[in-house]
Amino acid sequence: MKKIFSEIKGWVQKFWEFLQRENLTYLVRVLLYLGVFVLILSIGVYFIEYSILETLSETEQDSTTWIRNPFDVIWWIIVTVTTVGYGDKFPQTIPGRFLAVFVIVYGTTVISVINSFIVNYISEKISKQNQGLVSYNFEKHIILCEWNSRSKMVIKRLRHYSKTKKVPIVLIADIDKKPTKDNNLFFVKGQVNEETLDKANVEKAKIVIILGDENLDYENRDVKVVSSHLTVRDIHPHAHTIVELVDEEKAYSYQELMKANQIIISNKFTSSVIAHSTIDHGIRAVISNLFLNQFYPRNNQLYSSNNQLDARNNQLDKIPVPRDQIDELFMDVFYNMKLEKEIIIVAIQQGEEGKIITNPSSDYKLNADDYLIVIAEHN
């Protein structure tokens, strides 16, 4: 019993803190006073009606419209103040009806104030969210820093995967309003600093992605990314961070300074795809199919340039080693996965954040904590 009361006390305290944070305590007090006043008047109506009812004959008491017990008066209050007005129960006496007038006036006022408050509060909350002026208390969410030409694609791709389809993403960017209509995208306006990261609840975030500011030149863009990353690390030293850099030559020195979990050299990837496309057009088609799924329908097929591709929607994914394949040789697992599930294993990661082995040797023995990097059909 003490545990129940303790939990109730905790809920009440959190609710009151919420009211204080939203500057709603005055409104609640006013509504409470009006509600208590309506309750007192209703109790008065009940006792007046009940006392008169006792003096009537049995024939006169047969009317179903009399307020006979506390449940009747509660029912009458509800249908009255909500303006439903069924008319099945109502005061029969002059004194009772006199008090009922005040119940109707104050009761409907309470309901009107509540309705007006709810509408205004929700609209104001949505407006503030779209303007990036509110704080969030998500946990295990993703924080995306900066809005550029790649940010929208990052969000789109994250929504493509079942694991991140509905995960809250908090965008921190110095723009005027929320840039997309994604219901699970939340916006904090401003530069990446302690204040905006606190609003995004970085201490509870699962992943922090820091992209470059396209308004700056390459060198200053990378410097800003490094500065933002160091700010994140100061607040949340164990955050899993992914950063985008442009200058490959300085990336290694930046890595020593930042100690980011992953660094993406954006220009290097793009240049590599262009170079491969120049040498062999089919390679770009495969990369696009695995990473972007950007092909165009023609006669129920997907194609890119002159390279025809199977219409299946394949993608890279990471999965744990199946329990029945633990301690088995890589070649045997590779064969079984392809035969049974049409999945191709291209690499092994030793632990969730460990070393990655591309194209493992055929006699590699799979461990229980290994993960398989695979090519498989979407979903």
Tab-separated table of C-alpha atoms in Angstrom:
chain	number	residue	atom	x	y	z
A	1	MET	CA	0.000	0.000	0.000
A	2	LYS	CA	2.851	2.389	0.860
A	3	LYS	CA	4.366	1.698	-2.563
A	4	ILE	CA	1.097	2.639	-4.289
A	5	PHE	CA	0.805	5.886	-2.316
A	6	SER	CA	4.453	6.631	-3.053
A	7	GLU	CA	3.867	6.162	-6.803
A	8	ILE	CA	0.751	8.338	-6.703
A	9	LYS	CA	2.691	11.027	-4.839
A	10	GLY	CA	5.418	10.834	-7.478
A	11	TRP	CA	2.881	11.235	-10.322
A	12	VAL	CA	1.253	14.206	-8.587
A	13	GLN	CA	4.653	15.824	-8.034
A	14	LYS	CA	5.652	15.347	-11.677
A	15	PHE	CA	2.295	16.741	-12.823
A	16	TRP	CA	2.710	19.808	-10.606
A	17	GLU	CA	6.270	20.325	-11.885
A	18	PHE	CA	4.891	20.162	-15.426
A	19	LEU	CA	2.272	22.793	-14.579
A	20	GLN	CA	4.919	25.035	-13.063
A	21	ARG	CA	7.179	24.575	-16.072
A	22	GLU	CA	4.345	25.499	-18.433
A	23	ASN	CA	3.132	28.411	-16.237
A	24	LEU	CA	-0.268	26.739	-15.749
A	25	THR	CA	-0.564	26.764	-11.955
A	26	TYR	CA	-2.718	29.923	-11.868
A	27	LEU	CA	-5.177	28.481	-14.380
A	28	VAL	CA	-5.402	25.227	-12.426
A	29	ARG	CA	-6.173	27.130	-9.218
A	30	VAL	CA	-8.976	29.064	-10.915
A	31	LEU	CA	-10.472	25.873	-12.354
A	32	LEU	CA	-10.154	24.164	-8.979
A	33	TYR	CA	-12.014	26.993	-7.222
A	34	LEU	CA	-14.785	26.966	-9.825
A	35	GLY	CA	-15.018	23.180	-9.642
A	36	VAL	CA	-15.297	23.197	-5.840
A	37	PHE	CA	-17.958	25.914	-6.058
A	38	VAL	CA	-19.970	23.855	-8.552
A	39	LEU	CA	-19.630	20.797	-6.311
A	40	ILE	CA	-20.900	22.696	-3.239
A	41	LEU	CA	-23.890	24.034	-5.180
A	42	SER	CA	-24.642	20.548	-6.491
A	43	ILE	CA	-24.573	19.097	-2.990
A	44	GLY	CA	-27.007	21.839	-1.990
A	45	VAL	CA	-29.318	20.906	-4.876
A	46	TYR	CA	-29.229	17.273	-3.802
A	47	PHE	CA	-30.154	17.935	-0.158
A	48	ILE	CA	-32.930	20.381	-1.129
A	49	GLU	CA	-34.429	17.943	-3.612
A	50	TYR	CA	-34.082	14.971	-1.274
A	51	SER	CA	-35.659	16.802	1.682
A	52	ILE	CA	-38.671	17.859	-0.436
A	53	LEU	CA	-38.981	14.380	-1.882
A	54	GLU	CA	-39.346	12.901	1.591
A	55	THR	CA	-42.474	15.021	2.180
A	56	LEU	CA	-44.298	13.877	-0.971
A	57	SER	CA	-46.733	11.036	-1.309
A	58	GLU	CA	-45.720	7.769	-2.970
A	59	THR	CA	-47.669	8.720	-6.105
A	60	GLU	CA	-45.837	12.049	-6.400
A	61	GLN	CA	-42.507	10.302	-5.815
A	62	ASP	CA	-43.030	7.976	-8.789
A	63	SER	CA	-41.655	10.545	-11.265
A	64	THR	CA	-38.334	9.294	-12.716
A	65	THR	CA	-37.022	12.849	-13.099
A	66	TRP	CA	-36.456	13.359	-9.342
A	67	ILE	CA	-32.881	13.517	-8.091
A	68	ARG	CA	-33.028	10.712	-5.526
A	69	ASN	CA	-29.404	9.845	-4.651
A	70	PRO	CA	-25.801	11.099	-5.049
A	71	PHE	CA	-25.394	9.180	-8.317
A	72	ASP	CA	-28.370	11.037	-9.789
A	73	VAL	CA	-26.855	14.421	-8.906
A	74	ILE	CA	-23.470	13.427	-10.355
A	75	TRP	CA	-25.193	12.342	-13.575
A	76	TRP	CA	-27.189	15.583	-13.673
A	77	ILE	CA	-24.008	17.677	-13.205
A	78	ILE	CA	-22.228	15.886	-16.068
A	79	VAL	CA	-25.044	16.192	-18.624
A	80	THR	CA	-25.685	19.797	-17.550
A	81	VAL	CA	-22.180	21.310	-17.589
A	82	THR	CA	-21.332	19.499	-20.833
A	83	THR	CA	-24.534	21.014	-22.363
A	84	VAL	CA	-25.765	17.555	-23.379
A	85	GLY	CA	-29.005	18.036	-21.450
A	86	TYR	CA	-30.778	14.668	-21.636
A	87	GLY	CA	-33.510	15.928	-19.313
A	88	ASP	CA	-33.948	12.570	-17.574
A	89	LYS	CA	-32.970	14.073	-14.177
A	90	PHE	CA	-33.379	17.683	-13.082
A	91	PRO	CA	-34.333	19.750	-9.974
A	92	GLN	CA	-38.094	19.839	-9.305
A	93	THR	CA	-38.203	22.493	-6.585
A	94	ILE	CA	-37.845	26.292	-6.825
A	95	PRO	CA	-34.835	26.455	-4.438
A	96	GLY	CA	-33.217	23.540	-6.275
A	97	ARG	CA	-33.681	25.216	-9.661
A	98	PHE	CA	-32.339	28.483	-8.251
A	99	LEU	CA	-29.097	26.789	-7.256
A	100	ALA	CA	-29.090	24.876	-10.567
A	101	VAL	CA	-28.822	28.189	-12.438
A	102	PHE	CA	-25.476	28.858	-10.749
A	103	VAL	CA	-24.363	25.278	-11.390
A	104	ILE	CA	-25.124	25.718	-15.095
A	105	VAL	CA	-23.374	29.097	-15.334
A	106	TYR	CA	-20.223	28.131	-13.445
A	107	GLY	CA	-20.117	24.569	-14.786
A	108	THR	CA	-20.321	25.585	-18.446
A	109	THR	CA	-17.719	28.281	-17.738
A	110	VAL	CA	-15.323	25.633	-16.418
A	111	ILE	CA	-15.853	23.415	-19.478
A	112	SER	CA	-15.442	26.363	-21.859
A	113	VAL	CA	-12.208	27.442	-20.166
A	114	ILE	CA	-10.840	23.894	-20.281
A	115	ASN	CA	-11.740	23.455	-23.977
A	116	SER	CA	-10.259	26.827	-24.873
A	117	PHE	CA	-7.101	26.077	-22.911
A	118	ILE	CA	-6.616	22.665	-24.555
A	119	VAL	CA	-7.014	24.087	-28.072
A	120	ASN	CA	-4.709	27.054	-27.375
A	121	TYR	CA	-2.133	24.944	-25.553
A	122	ILE	CA	-1.906	22.333	-28.322
A	123	SER	CA	-1.714	24.925	-31.110
A	124	GLU	CA	0.907	26.926	-29.200
A	125	LYS	CA	2.892	23.775	-28.446
A	126	ILE	CA	2.883	22.725	-32.099
A	127	SER	CA	3.875	26.244	-33.159
A	128	LYS	CA	6.780	26.291	-30.684
A	129	GLN	CA	7.880	22.819	-31.793
A	130	ASN	CA	7.917	23.887	-35.433
A	131	GLN	CA	9.953	26.953	-34.462
A	132	GLY	CA	12.395	24.848	-32.446
A	133	LEU	CA	11.699	26.564	-29.128
A	134	VAL	CA	10.911	23.566	-26.882
A	135	SER	CA	12.908	20.909	-25.039
A	136	TYR	CA	12.546	17.145	-25.350
A	137	ASN	CA	13.051	14.264	-22.935
A	138	PHE	CA	13.413	11.352	-25.371
A	139	GLU	CA	15.664	8.407	-24.619
A	140	LYS	CA	17.654	6.260	-27.080
A	141	HIS	CA	16.856	8.760	-29.820
A	142	ILE	CA	18.981	10.136	-32.657
A	143	ILE	CA	20.294	13.700	-32.729
A	144	LEU	CA	21.070	15.168	-36.143
A	145	CYS	CA	23.185	18.343	-36.129
A	146	GLU	CA	22.963	20.799	-39.061
A	147	TRP	CA	20.523	20.931	-41.951
A	148	ASN	CA	22.027	20.629	-45.432
A	149	SER	CA	21.402	18.870	-48.728
A	150	ARG	CA	22.288	15.506	-47.170
A	151	SER	CA	20.272	15.829	-43.960
A	152	LYS	CA	16.978	15.156	-45.709
A	153	MET	CA	18.455	12.072	-47.381
A	154	VAL	CA	19.801	10.819	-44.033
A	155	ILE	CA	16.333	11.081	-42.477
A	156	LYS	CA	14.714	9.465	-45.512
A	157	ARG	CA	17.109	6.518	-45.383
A	158	LEU	CA	16.668	6.075	-41.634
A	159	ARG	CA	12.899	5.886	-42.163
A	160	HIS	CA	13.506	3.231	-44.789
A	161	TYR	CA	14.750	0.725	-42.197
A	162	SER	CA	12.389	-0.955	-39.746
A	163	LYS	CA	14.824	-0.413	-36.838
A	164	THR	CA	14.743	3.377	-37.197
A	165	LYS	CA	11.416	3.916	-38.932
A	166	LYS	CA	9.764	5.443	-35.857
A	167	VAL	CA	12.782	6.376	-33.733
A	168	PRO	CA	12.588	10.038	-32.637
A	169	ILE	CA	15.127	12.235	-34.442
A	170	VAL	CA	15.944	15.626	-32.925
A	171	LEU	CA	17.337	18.083	-35.467
A	172	ILE	CA	19.567	20.920	-34.193
A	173	ALA	CA	19.923	23.575	-36.872
A	174	ASP	CA	20.001	27.343	-37.206
A	175	ILE	CA	16.981	27.594	-39.515
A	176	ASP	CA	13.616	29.295	-39.126
A	177	LYS	CA	11.289	26.310	-38.794
A	178	LYS	CA	11.022	22.536	-38.920
A	179	PRO	CA	12.027	21.606	-42.487
A	180	THR	CA	9.932	18.457	-43.066
A	181	LYS	CA	6.584	16.999	-41.995
A	182	ASP	CA	8.048	13.821	-40.480
A	183	ASN	CA	5.937	13.197	-37.347
A	184	ASN	CA	8.916	11.686	-35.521
A	185	LEU	CA	11.293	14.522	-36.409
A	186	PHE	CA	11.656	17.189	-33.703
A	187	PHE	CA	13.391	20.512	-34.118
A	188	VAL	CA	15.647	22.609	-31.870
A	189	LYS	CA	16.608	25.987	-33.332
A	190	GLY	CA	20.171	27.240	-32.939
A	191	GLN	CA	23.838	26.353	-33.263
A	192	VAL	CA	25.207	23.190	-31.660
A	193	ASN	CA	26.055	24.250	-28.106
A	194	GLU	CA	25.312	23.242	-24.524
A	195	GLU	CA	21.884	24.887	-24.541
A	196	THR	CA	20.593	23.247	-27.728
A	197	LEU	CA	22.124	19.878	-26.855
A	198	ASP	CA	20.443	20.060	-23.446
A	199	LYS	CA	17.098	20.776	-25.163
A	200	ALA	CA	17.696	17.715	-27.356
A	201	ASN	CA	18.497	15.650	-24.211
A	202	VAL	CA	21.870	14.549	-25.588
A	203	GLU	CA	22.708	12.680	-22.372
A	204	LYS	CA	20.027	10.100	-23.198
A	205	ALA	CA	20.633	9.979	-26.970
A	206	LYS	CA	21.672	6.752	-28.658
A	207	ILE	CA	23.478	8.316	-31.632
A	208	VAL	CA	24.625	11.856	-32.485
A	209	ILE	CA	25.200	12.650	-36.174
A	210	ILE	CA	27.127	15.839	-36.988
A	211	LEU	CA	27.038	17.034	-40.586
A	212	GLY	CA	28.912	19.921	-42.200
A	213	ASP	CA	27.606	23.463	-42.579
A	214	GLU	CA	27.370	24.098	-46.329
A	215	ASN	CA	27.464	27.872	-45.775
A	216	LEU	CA	31.156	27.588	-44.858
A	217	ASP	CA	34.222	26.723	-46.919
A	218	TYR	CA	35.652	23.220	-46.549
A	219	GLU	CA	38.254	24.094	-43.905
A	220	ASN	CA	35.916	26.088	-41.650
A	221	ARG	CA	33.178	23.508	-42.182
A	222	ASP	CA	35.376	20.766	-40.735
A	223	VAL	CA	36.527	23.027	-37.881
A	224	LYS	CA	32.896	23.660	-36.940
A	225	VAL	CA	32.134	19.914	-37.040
A	226	VAL	CA	35.088	19.227	-34.735
A	227	SER	CA	33.987	21.986	-32.341
A	228	SER	CA	30.432	20.644	-32.245
A	229	HIS	CA	31.716	17.125	-31.600
A	230	LEU	CA	33.895	18.250	-28.702
A	231	THR	CA	30.873	20.004	-27.166
A	232	VAL	CA	28.885	16.776	-27.434
A	233	ARG	CA	31.729	14.825	-25.828
A	234	ASP	CA	31.956	17.296	-22.929
A	235	ILE	CA	28.292	16.728	-22.086
A	236	HIS	CA	27.990	13.056	-22.987
A	237	PRO	CA	31.443	11.376	-23.136
A	238	HIS	CA	30.014	7.975	-24.080
A	239	ALA	CA	27.728	9.123	-26.907
A	240	HIS	CA	28.042	7.172	-30.155
A	241	THR	CA	29.003	9.847	-32.665
A	242	ILE	CA	29.090	9.920	-36.461
A	243	VAL	CA	30.716	12.961	-38.055
A	244	GLU	CA	30.994	14.159	-41.630
A	245	LEU	CA	34.290	15.696	-42.739
A	246	VAL	CA	35.531	16.953	-46.088
A	247	ASP	CA	39.321	17.178	-45.778
A	248	GLU	CA	40.652	13.609	-45.817
A	249	GLU	CA	44.234	14.710	-45.114
A	250	LYS	CA	43.254	16.323	-41.808
A	251	ALA	CA	40.667	13.705	-40.883
A	252	TYR	CA	43.183	11.493	-39.047
A	253	SER	CA	44.506	14.356	-36.923
A	254	TYR	CA	40.918	15.381	-36.195
A	255	GLN	CA	40.135	11.817	-35.172
A	256	GLU	CA	42.904	11.890	-32.558
A	257	LEU	CA	41.362	15.078	-31.161
A	258	MET	CA	37.697	14.066	-31.355
A	259	LYS	CA	37.776	10.280	-30.879
A	260	ALA	CA	34.556	9.976	-32.854
A	261	ASN	CA	33.078	6.516	-33.326
A	262	GLN	CA	32.775	6.977	-37.079
A	263	ILE	CA	34.115	9.565	-39.531
A	264	ILE	CA	32.584	9.824	-42.991
A	265	ILE	CA	34.679	11.571	-45.654
A	266	SER	CA	31.873	12.781	-47.897
A	267	ASN	CA	33.990	13.834	-50.881
A	268	LYS	CA	35.968	10.590	-50.829
A	269	PHE	CA	32.859	8.419	-51.153
A	270	THR	CA	31.418	10.513	-53.980
A	271	SER	CA	34.738	10.617	-55.831
A	272	SER	CA	35.145	6.858	-55.471
A	273	VAL	CA	31.691	6.204	-56.956
A	274	ILE	CA	32.418	8.552	-59.878
A	275	ALA	CA	35.781	6.878	-60.542
A	276	HIS	CA	34.273	3.387	-60.477
A	277	SER	CA	31.455	4.535	-62.754
A	278	THR	CA	34.020	5.823	-65.224
A	279	ILE	CA	35.818	2.478	-65.314
A	280	ASP	CA	32.809	0.174	-65.054
A	281	HIS	CA	29.230	1.473	-65.194
A	282	GLY	CA	27.862	-1.619	-63.434
A	283	ILE	CA	29.632	-0.843	-60.158
A	284	ARG	CA	27.746	2.444	-59.722
A	285	ALA	CA	24.505	0.598	-60.371
A	286	VAL	CA	25.252	-1.939	-57.626
A	287	ILE	CA	26.271	0.768	-55.145
A	288	SER	CA	23.105	2.729	-55.869
A	289	ASN	CA	20.999	-0.378	-55.434
A	290	LEU	CA	22.553	-1.229	-52.070
A	291	PHE	CA	22.764	2.259	-50.580
A	292	LEU	CA	20.212	4.438	-52.329
A	293	ASN	CA	17.726	2.204	-54.182
A	294	GLN	CA	17.675	4.951	-56.818
A	295	PHE	CA	16.535	3.221	-59.965
A	296	TYR	CA	13.739	3.928	-62.375
A	297	PRO	CA	10.985	1.528	-63.481
A	298	ARG	CA	10.931	0.360	-67.074
A	299	ASN	CA	8.887	-2.691	-68.016
A	300	ASN	CA	8.756	-3.902	-64.395
A	301	GLN	CA	12.533	-3.658	-64.041
A	302	LEU	CA	14.913	-1.264	-62.353
A	303	TYR	CA	17.706	0.165	-64.380
A	304	SER	CA	20.494	2.696	-64.099
A	305	SER	CA	21.994	4.073	-67.280
A	306	ASN	CA	22.478	1.073	-69.598
A	307	ASN	CA	22.865	-1.493	-66.830
A	308	GLN	CA	19.868	-3.730	-66.245
A	309	LEU	CA	19.262	-4.845	-62.657
A	310	ASP	CA	16.987	-7.291	-60.942
A	311	ALA	CA	13.928	-5.473	-59.534
A	312	ARG	CA	14.475	-6.884	-56.033
A	313	ASN	CA	15.148	-4.217	-53.451
A	314	ASN	CA	18.429	-5.373	-51.883
A	315	GLN	CA	20.265	-3.531	-49.158
A	316	LEU	CA	23.106	-3.880	-46.656
A	317	ASP	CA	22.190	-4.845	-43.118
A	318	LYS	CA	23.796	-6.125	-39.916
A	319	ILE	CA	22.374	-9.145	-38.094
A	320	PRO	CA	23.552	-11.274	-35.163
A	321	VAL	CA	24.915	-14.718	-35.903
A	322	PRO	CA	22.018	-17.241	-35.790
A	323	ARG	CA	22.277	-19.382	-32.664
A	324	ASP	CA	22.438	-22.603	-34.640
A	325	GLN	CA	25.412	-21.247	-36.633
A	326	ILE	CA	27.645	-20.361	-33.664
A	327	ASP	CA	31.050	-22.129	-33.805
A	328	GLU	CA	30.395	-23.072	-37.442
A	329	LEU	CA	32.858	-22.309	-40.248
A	330	PHE	CA	32.217	-19.156	-42.269
A	331	MET	CA	31.992	-21.082	-45.567
A	332	ASP	CA	29.318	-23.411	-44.203
A	333	VAL	CA	27.284	-20.501	-42.794
A	334	PHE	CA	27.704	-18.555	-46.050
A	335	TYR	CA	26.341	-21.510	-48.023
A	336	ASN	CA	23.419	-22.138	-45.648
A	337	MET	CA	22.365	-18.468	-45.494
A	338	LYS	CA	22.360	-18.173	-49.277
A	339	LEU	CA	20.579	-21.475	-49.797
A	340	GLU	CA	17.912	-21.028	-47.136
A	341	LYS	CA	17.342	-17.247	-47.018
A	342	GLU	CA	18.901	-15.769	-50.182
A	343	ILE	CA	21.288	-13.745	-47.993
A	344	ILE	CA	24.921	-13.046	-48.927
A	345	ILE	CA	27.458	-12.448	-46.141
A	346	VAL	CA	30.066	-9.852	-47.146
A	347	ALA	CA	31.756	-9.138	-43.810
A	348	ILE	CA	31.868	-10.023	-40.117
A	349	GLN	CA	31.979	-7.597	-37.198
A	350	GLN	CA	33.536	-8.940	-34.022
A	351	GLY	CA	31.126	-7.573	-31.429
A	352	GLU	CA	28.566	-4.847	-31.950
A	353	GLU	CA	31.238	-2.120	-32.152
A	354	GLY	CA	34.313	-4.264	-32.829
A	355	LYS	CA	36.675	-4.987	-35.696
A	356	ILE	CA	35.196	-5.569	-39.153
A	357	ILE	CA	36.561	-8.374	-41.352
A	358	THR	CA	35.657	-7.966	-45.018
A	359	ASN	CA	35.488	-11.148	-47.110
A	360	PRO	CA	36.459	-13.466	-44.204
A	361	SER	CA	38.495	-16.613	-44.850
A	362	SER	CA	36.478	-19.758	-45.451
A	363	ASP	CA	37.792	-21.432	-42.253
A	364	TYR	CA	36.877	-18.504	-39.937
A	365	LYS	CA	34.875	-19.868	-36.993
A	366	LEU	CA	31.891	-17.700	-36.003
A	367	ASN	CA	31.619	-16.578	-32.374
A	368	ALA	CA	28.479	-15.921	-30.332
A	369	ASP	CA	29.123	-12.153	-30.217
A	370	ASP	CA	29.852	-11.796	-33.939
A	371	TYR	CA	27.588	-9.892	-36.317
A	372	LEU	CA	27.095	-10.602	-40.011
A	373	ILE	CA	27.160	-7.764	-42.555
A	374	VAL	CA	24.857	-9.057	-45.266
A	375	ILE	CA	23.163	-8.190	-48.538
A	376	ALA	CA	19.473	-9.084	-48.311
A	377	GLU	CA	16.133	-8.073	-49.697
A	378	HIS	CA	14.476	-5.177	-47.845
A	379	ASN	CA	12.438	-6.505	-44.867
